[in-house]
CSV table of C-alpha atoms in Angstrom, one decimal:
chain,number,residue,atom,x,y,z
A,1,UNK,CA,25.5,3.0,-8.0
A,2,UNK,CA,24.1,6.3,-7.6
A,3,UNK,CA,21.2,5.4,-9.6
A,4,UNK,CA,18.0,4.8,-7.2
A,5,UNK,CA,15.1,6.5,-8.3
A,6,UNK,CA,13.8,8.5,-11.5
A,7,UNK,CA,10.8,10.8,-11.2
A,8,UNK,CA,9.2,8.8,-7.9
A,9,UNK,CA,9.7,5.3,-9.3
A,10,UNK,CA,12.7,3.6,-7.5
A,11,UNK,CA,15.4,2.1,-9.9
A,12,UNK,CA,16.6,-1.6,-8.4
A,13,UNK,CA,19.9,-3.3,-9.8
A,14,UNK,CA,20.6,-7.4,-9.6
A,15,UNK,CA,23.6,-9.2,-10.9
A,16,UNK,CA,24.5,-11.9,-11.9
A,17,UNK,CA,27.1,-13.7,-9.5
A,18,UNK,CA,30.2,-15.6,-10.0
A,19,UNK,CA,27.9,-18.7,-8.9
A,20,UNK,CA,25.4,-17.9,-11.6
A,21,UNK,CA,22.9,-16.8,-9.6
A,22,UNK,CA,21.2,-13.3,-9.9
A,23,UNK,CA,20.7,-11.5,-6.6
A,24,UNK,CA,20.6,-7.8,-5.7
A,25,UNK,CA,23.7,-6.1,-5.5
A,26,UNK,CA,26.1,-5.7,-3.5
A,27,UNK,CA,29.1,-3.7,-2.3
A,28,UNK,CA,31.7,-5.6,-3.0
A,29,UNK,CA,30.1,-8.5,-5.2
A,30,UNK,CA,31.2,-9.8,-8.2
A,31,UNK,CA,29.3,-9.6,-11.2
A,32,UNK,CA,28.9,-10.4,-14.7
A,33,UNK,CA,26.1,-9.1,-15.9
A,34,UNK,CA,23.9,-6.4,-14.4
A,35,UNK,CA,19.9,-5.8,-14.5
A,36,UNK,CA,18.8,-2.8,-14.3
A,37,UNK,CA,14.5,-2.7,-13.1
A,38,UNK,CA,12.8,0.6,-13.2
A,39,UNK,CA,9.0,0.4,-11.1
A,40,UNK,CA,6.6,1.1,-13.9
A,41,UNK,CA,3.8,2.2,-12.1
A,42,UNK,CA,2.7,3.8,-8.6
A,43,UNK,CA,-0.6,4.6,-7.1
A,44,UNK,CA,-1.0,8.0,-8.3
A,45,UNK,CA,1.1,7.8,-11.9
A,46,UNK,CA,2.5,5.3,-14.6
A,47,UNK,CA,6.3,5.6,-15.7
A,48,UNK,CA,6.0,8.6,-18.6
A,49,UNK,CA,8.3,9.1,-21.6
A,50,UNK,CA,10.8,11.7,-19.9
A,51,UNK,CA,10.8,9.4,-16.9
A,52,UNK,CA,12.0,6.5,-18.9
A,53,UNK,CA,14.7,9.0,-21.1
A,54,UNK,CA,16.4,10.3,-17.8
A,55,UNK,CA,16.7,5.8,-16.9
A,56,UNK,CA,18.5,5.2,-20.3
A,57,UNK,CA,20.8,8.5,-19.7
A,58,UNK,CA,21.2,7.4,-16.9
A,59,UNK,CA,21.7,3.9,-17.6
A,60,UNK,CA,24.3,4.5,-20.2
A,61,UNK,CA,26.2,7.1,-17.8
A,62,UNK,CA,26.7,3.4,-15.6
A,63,UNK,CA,27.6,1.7,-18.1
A,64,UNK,CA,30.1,4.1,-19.6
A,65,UNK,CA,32.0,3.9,-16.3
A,66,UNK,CA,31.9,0.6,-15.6
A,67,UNK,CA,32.8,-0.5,-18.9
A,68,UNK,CA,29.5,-2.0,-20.4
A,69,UNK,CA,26.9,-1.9,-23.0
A,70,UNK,CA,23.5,-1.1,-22.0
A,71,UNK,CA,20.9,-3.3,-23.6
A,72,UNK,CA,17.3,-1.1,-23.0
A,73,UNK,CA,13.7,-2.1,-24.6
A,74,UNK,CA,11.9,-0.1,-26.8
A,75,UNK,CA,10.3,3.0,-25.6
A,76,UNK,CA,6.9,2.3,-27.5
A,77,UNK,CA,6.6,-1.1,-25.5
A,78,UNK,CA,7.9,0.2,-22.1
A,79,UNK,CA,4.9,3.1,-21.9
A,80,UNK,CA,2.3,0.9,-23.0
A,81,UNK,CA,3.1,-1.5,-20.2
A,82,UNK,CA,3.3,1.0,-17.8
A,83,UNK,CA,-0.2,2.7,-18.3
A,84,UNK,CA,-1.5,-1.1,-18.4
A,85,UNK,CA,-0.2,-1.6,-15.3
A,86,UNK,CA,-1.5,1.3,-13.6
A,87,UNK,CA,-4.5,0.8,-15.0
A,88,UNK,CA,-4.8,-2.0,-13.3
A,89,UNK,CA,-3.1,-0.1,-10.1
A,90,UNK,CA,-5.8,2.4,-10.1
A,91,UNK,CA,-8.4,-0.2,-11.2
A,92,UNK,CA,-7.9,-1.7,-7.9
A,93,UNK,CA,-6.7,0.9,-5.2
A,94,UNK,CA,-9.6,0.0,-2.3
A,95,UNK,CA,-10.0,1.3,0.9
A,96,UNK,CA,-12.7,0.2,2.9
A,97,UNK,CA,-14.1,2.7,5.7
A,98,UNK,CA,-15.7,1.6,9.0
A,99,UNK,CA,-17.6,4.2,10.7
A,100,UNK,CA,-18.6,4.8,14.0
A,101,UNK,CA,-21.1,7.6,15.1
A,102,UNK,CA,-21.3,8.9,18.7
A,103,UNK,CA,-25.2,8.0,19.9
A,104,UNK,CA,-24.4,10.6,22.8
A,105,UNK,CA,-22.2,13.4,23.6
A,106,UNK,CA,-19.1,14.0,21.3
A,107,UNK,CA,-16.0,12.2,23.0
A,108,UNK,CA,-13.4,14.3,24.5
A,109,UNK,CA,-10.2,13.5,22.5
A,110,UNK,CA,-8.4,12.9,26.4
A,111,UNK,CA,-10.9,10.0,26.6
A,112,UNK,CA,-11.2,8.8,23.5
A,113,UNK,CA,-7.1,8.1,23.1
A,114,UNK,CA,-7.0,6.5,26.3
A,115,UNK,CA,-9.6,4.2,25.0
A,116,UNK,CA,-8.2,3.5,21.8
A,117,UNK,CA,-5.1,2.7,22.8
A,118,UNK,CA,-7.0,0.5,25.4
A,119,UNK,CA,-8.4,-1.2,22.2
A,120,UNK,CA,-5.0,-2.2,20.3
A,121,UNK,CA,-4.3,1.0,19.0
A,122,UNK,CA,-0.8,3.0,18.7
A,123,UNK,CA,-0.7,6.4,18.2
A,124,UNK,CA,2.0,7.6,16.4
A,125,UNK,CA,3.7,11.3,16.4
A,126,UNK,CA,1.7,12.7,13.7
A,127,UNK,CA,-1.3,11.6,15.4
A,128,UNK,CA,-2.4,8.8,13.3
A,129,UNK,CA,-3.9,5.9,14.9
A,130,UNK,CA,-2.7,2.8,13.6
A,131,UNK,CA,-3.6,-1.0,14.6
A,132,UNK,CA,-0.3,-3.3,14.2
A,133,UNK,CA,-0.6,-6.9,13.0
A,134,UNK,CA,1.2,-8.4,16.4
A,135,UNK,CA,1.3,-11.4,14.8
A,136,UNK,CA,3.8,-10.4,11.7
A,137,UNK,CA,6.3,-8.2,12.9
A,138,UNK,CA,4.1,-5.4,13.7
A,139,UNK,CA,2.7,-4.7,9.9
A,140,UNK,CA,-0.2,-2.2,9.6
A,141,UNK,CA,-3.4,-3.9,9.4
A,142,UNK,CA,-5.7,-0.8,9.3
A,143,UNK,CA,-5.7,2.5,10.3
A,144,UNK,CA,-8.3,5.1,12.0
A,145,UNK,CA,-8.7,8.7,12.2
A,146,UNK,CA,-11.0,11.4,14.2
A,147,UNK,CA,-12.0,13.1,11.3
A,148,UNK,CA,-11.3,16.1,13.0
A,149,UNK,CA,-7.7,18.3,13.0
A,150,UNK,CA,-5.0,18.1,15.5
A,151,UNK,CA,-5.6,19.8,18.6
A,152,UNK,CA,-9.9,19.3,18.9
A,153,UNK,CA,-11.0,19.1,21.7
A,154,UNK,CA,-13.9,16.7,21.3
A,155,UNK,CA,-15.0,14.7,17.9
A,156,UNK,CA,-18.6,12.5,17.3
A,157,UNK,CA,-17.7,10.3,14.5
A,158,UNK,CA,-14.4,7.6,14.1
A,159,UNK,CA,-12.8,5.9,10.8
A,160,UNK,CA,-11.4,2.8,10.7
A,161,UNK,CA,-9.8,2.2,7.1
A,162,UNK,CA,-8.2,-0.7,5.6
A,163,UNK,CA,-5.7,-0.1,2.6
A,164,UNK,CA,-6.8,-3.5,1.1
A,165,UNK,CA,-4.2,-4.1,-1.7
A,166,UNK,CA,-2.0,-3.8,1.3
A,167,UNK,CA,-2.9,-6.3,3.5
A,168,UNK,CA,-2.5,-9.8,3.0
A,169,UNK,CA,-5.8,-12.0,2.8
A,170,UNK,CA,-4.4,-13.9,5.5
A,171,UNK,CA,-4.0,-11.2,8.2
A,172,UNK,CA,-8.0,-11.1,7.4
A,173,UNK,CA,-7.6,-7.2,7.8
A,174,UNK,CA,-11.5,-6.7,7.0
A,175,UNK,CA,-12.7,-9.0,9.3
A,176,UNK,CA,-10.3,-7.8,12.4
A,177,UNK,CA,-11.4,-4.0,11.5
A,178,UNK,CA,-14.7,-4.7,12.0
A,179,UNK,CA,-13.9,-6.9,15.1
A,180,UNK,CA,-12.7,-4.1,16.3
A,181,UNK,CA,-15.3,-1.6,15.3
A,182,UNK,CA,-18.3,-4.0,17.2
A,183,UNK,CA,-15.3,-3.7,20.5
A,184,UNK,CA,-15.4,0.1,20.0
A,185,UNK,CA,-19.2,0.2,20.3
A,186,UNK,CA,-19.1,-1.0,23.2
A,187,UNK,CA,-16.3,0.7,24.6
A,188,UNK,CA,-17.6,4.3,23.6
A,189,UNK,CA,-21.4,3.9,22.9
A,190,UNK,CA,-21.5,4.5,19.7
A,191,UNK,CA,-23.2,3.0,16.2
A,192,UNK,CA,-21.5,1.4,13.0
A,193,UNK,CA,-22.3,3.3,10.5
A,194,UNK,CA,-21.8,3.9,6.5
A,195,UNK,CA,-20.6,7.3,5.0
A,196,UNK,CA,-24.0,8.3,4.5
A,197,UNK,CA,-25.0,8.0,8.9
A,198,UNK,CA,-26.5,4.7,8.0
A,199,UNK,CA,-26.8,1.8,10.2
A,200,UNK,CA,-24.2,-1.0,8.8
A,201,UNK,CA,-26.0,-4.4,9.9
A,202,UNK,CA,-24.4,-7.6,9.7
A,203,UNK,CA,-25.5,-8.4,6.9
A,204,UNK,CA,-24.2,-5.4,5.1
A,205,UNK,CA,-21.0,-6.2,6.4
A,206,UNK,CA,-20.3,-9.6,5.5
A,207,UNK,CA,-21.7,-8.4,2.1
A,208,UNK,CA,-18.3,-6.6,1.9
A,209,UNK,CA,-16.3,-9.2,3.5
A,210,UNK,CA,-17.3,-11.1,-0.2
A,211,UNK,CA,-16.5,-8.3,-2.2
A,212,UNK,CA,-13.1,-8.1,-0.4
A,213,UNK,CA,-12.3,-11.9,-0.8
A,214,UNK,CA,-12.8,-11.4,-4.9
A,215,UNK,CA,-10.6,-8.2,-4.8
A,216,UNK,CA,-7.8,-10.5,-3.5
A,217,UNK,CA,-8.6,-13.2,-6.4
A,218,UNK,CA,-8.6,-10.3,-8.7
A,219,UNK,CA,-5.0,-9.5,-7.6
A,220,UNK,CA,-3.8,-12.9,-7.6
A,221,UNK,CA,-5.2,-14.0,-11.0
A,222,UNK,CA,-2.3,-11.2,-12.3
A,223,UNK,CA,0.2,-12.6,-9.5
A,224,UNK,CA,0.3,-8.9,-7.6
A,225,UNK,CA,-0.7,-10.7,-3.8
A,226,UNK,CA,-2.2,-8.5,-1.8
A,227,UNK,CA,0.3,-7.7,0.8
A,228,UNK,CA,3.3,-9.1,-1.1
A,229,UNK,CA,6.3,-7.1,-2.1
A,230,UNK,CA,5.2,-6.9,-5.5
A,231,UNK,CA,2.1,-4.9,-4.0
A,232,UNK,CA,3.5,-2.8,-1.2
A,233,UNK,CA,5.7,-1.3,-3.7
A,234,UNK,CA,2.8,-0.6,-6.3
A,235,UNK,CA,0.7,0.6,-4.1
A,236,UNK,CA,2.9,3.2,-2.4
């Protein structure tokens, strides 16, 4: 099937087996039935009318040449689930920064790299720093940047961000960032800080820590776990 995406929402097909059990498909499976699921929302737009045209056109080009009858849900209903949905997408698409501020000279970006990746971090081609859950296959649990363009020579202030809707609340991705912020202080000399330059004590921090913990009951009181399936793909 030829059919994978429409617009930048990917098209996903199951069938129904000889067995009588749905499960994606195949080449080469058998199959009675076919479904035919169309992601309705992404971070940055919901599915839109022409969107969900071009899927039945689509749809009913498949069906023509495999010898079936599409069965497709009203347009009117399709739309206003989508913008619910991402609502709800951009309702809660958090990332939480972590500063830290040089409280001397501006590191040298030699340095610094050797340091970071003395900390946990792997840098990858495009020069993004990116801390891997070692403990599940290598997942991203956060992220950090030099807030500074590639090829400077020197930079005073780090990032450490956690794309929260993507991080399972068992990976505890907050509290590990800021583990590793406090291991960064002392590595580099340097101060936690919020966006503003602004000392981030304790307190502050497990302040946050709570806010993130009802995020993640937020998500699962509409079954969309952080970190699940469901969520990596919505949140793309």
């Amino acid at each position: 099937l030829k059919l994978r995406r429409v617009g930048n929402k990917p098209v996903h097909f199951v069938g129904l087996a000889v067995n009588g059990d749905w499960e994606p498909i195949v080449h080469g499976g058998v199959y009675t039935k076919l479904q035919a699921g169309v992601q309705l929302a992404t971070r940055t737009t919901a599915l839109n009318e022409l969107e969900y045209s071009e899927m039945v056109t689509r749809l009913r080009a498949v069906a023509d040449e495999i010898g079936a009858e599409p069965d497709v849900p009203d347009m009117i209903e399709v739309m206003s689930e989508a913008k619910t949905l991402h609502r709800f997408v951009a309702g809660h698409d958090a990332q939480l920064g972590v500063n830290l501020a040089s409280t001397g000279a501006p590191w040298a970006m030699a340095t610094l790299i050797g340091a970071l990746e003395s900390a946990g971090f792997d840098v990858r081609p495009d020069g993004k720093f990116v801390m891997a859950d070692k403990e599940e296959g290598g997942g991203t649990l956060f992220t950090l940047s030099t807030n500074v363009t590639l090829g400077a020579d020197t930079t005073s202030r780090l990032t450490l961000l956690l794309d929260v809707p993507c991080v399972a609340p068992a990976r505890d991705g907050f509290g590990k960032m800021v583990a590793c912020a406090k291991d960064l202080v002392q590595r580099l000399i340097a101060a936690i800080v919020d966006d503003f330059d602004q000392p981030l004590a304790d307190e502050s921090l497990e302040e946050i820590a709570g806010q993130v913990r009802e995020f993640y009951q937020d998500m699962d009181a509409v079954d969309i776990a952080a970190g699940s399936t469901r969520a990596l793909r919505l949140f793309s």
